[in-house]
Amino acid sequence: METFSQDSLVALIAYDT
């Protein structure tokens, strides 16, 4: 879950911004 949570947040932010 750690990777999913971090990866998801990073990916979302990176793609959003």
PDB file of N, CA and C in Angstrom, residues 2-17:
ATOM      1  N   GLU A   2       2.055   1.105   0.589  1.00  0.00           N
ATOM      2  CA  GLU A   2       2.960   2.255   0.645  1.00  0.00           C
ATOM      3  C   GLU A   2       3.268   2.787  -0.754  1.00  0.00           C
ATOM      4  N   THR A   3       3.731   1.881  -1.629  1.00  0.00           N
ATOM      5  CA  THR A   3       4.090   2.289  -2.981  1.00  0.00           C
ATOM      6  C   THR A   3       2.874   2.868  -3.705  1.00  0.00           C
ATOM      7  N   PHE A   4       1.732   2.198  -3.563  1.00  0.00           N
ATOM      8  CA  PHE A   4       0.517   2.645  -4.242  1.00  0.00           C
ATOM      9  C   PHE A   4       0.136   4.061  -3.797  1.00  0.00           C
ATOM     10  N   SER A   5       0.163   4.271  -2.481  1.00  0.00           N
ATOM     11  CA  SER A   5      -0.220   5.571  -1.937  1.00  0.00           C
ATOM     12  C   SER A   5       0.731   6.657  -2.447  1.00  0.00           C
ATOM     13  N   GLN A   6       2.045   6.428  -2.222  1.00  0.00           N
ATOM     14  CA  GLN A   6       3.024   7.417  -2.641  1.00  0.00           C
ATOM     15  C   GLN A   6       2.993   7.589  -4.165  1.00  0.00           C
ATOM     16  N   ASP A   7       3.067   6.496  -4.892  1.00  0.00           N
ATOM     17  CA  ASP A   7       3.088   6.557  -6.355  1.00  0.00           C
ATOM     18  C   ASP A   7       1.842   7.269  -6.874  1.00  0.00           C
ATOM     19  N   SER A   8       0.705   6.919  -6.318  1.00  0.00           N
ATOM     20  CA  SER A   8      -0.558   7.518  -6.758  1.00  0.00           C
ATOM     21  C   SER A   8      -0.528   9.030  -6.551  1.00  0.00           C
ATOM     22  N   LEU A   9      -0.120   9.435  -5.350  1.00  0.00           N
ATOM     23  CA  LEU A   9      -0.081  10.871  -5.046  1.00  0.00           C
ATOM     24  C   LEU A   9       0.906  11.583  -5.957  1.00  0.00           C
ATOM     25  N   VAL A  10       2.103  11.048  -6.051  1.00  0.00           N
ATOM     26  CA  VAL A  10       3.138  11.672  -6.886  1.00  0.00           C
ATOM     27  C   VAL A  10       2.671  11.751  -8.335  1.00  0.00           C
ATOM     28  N   ALA A  11       2.136  10.647  -8.849  1.00  0.00           N
ATOM     29  CA  ALA A  11       1.686  10.599 -10.245  1.00  0.00           C
ATOM     30  C   ALA A  11       0.559  11.608 -10.457  1.00  0.00           C
ATOM     31  N   LEU A  12      -0.388  11.616  -9.552  1.00  0.00           N
ATOM     32  CA  LEU A  12      -1.529  12.531  -9.684  1.00  0.00           C
ATOM     33  C   LEU A  12      -1.053  13.984  -9.683  1.00  0.00           C
ATOM     34  N   ILE A  13      -0.210  14.306  -8.725  1.00  0.00           N
ATOM     35  CA  ILE A  13       0.296  15.678  -8.623  1.00  0.00           C
ATOM     36  C   ILE A  13       1.114  16.029  -9.859  1.00  0.00           C
ATOM     37  N   ALA A  14       2.018  15.124 -10.232  1.00  0.00           N
ATOM     38  CA  ALA A  14       2.896  15.383 -11.381  1.00  0.00           C
ATOM     39  C   ALA A  14       2.060  15.580 -12.648  1.00  0.00           C
ATOM     40  N   TYR A  15       1.042  14.747 -12.822  1.00  0.00           N
ATOM     41  CA  TYR A  15       0.217  14.852 -14.030  1.00  0.00           C
ATOM     42  C   TYR A  15      -0.703  16.070 -13.966  1.00  0.00           C
ATOM     43  N   ASP A  16      -1.165  16.365 -12.738  1.00  0.00           N
ATOM     44  CA  ASP A  16      -2.052  17.515 -12.566  1.00  0.00           C
ATOM     45  C   ASP A  16      -1.292  18.807 -12.834  1.00  0.00           C
ATOM     46  N   THR A  17      -0.103  18.900 -12.262  1.00  0.00           N
ATOM     47  CA  THR A  17       0.690  20.122 -12.404  1.00  0.00           C
ATOM     48  C   THR A  17       1.553  19.978 -13.646  1.00  0.00           C
TER      49      THR A  17
END
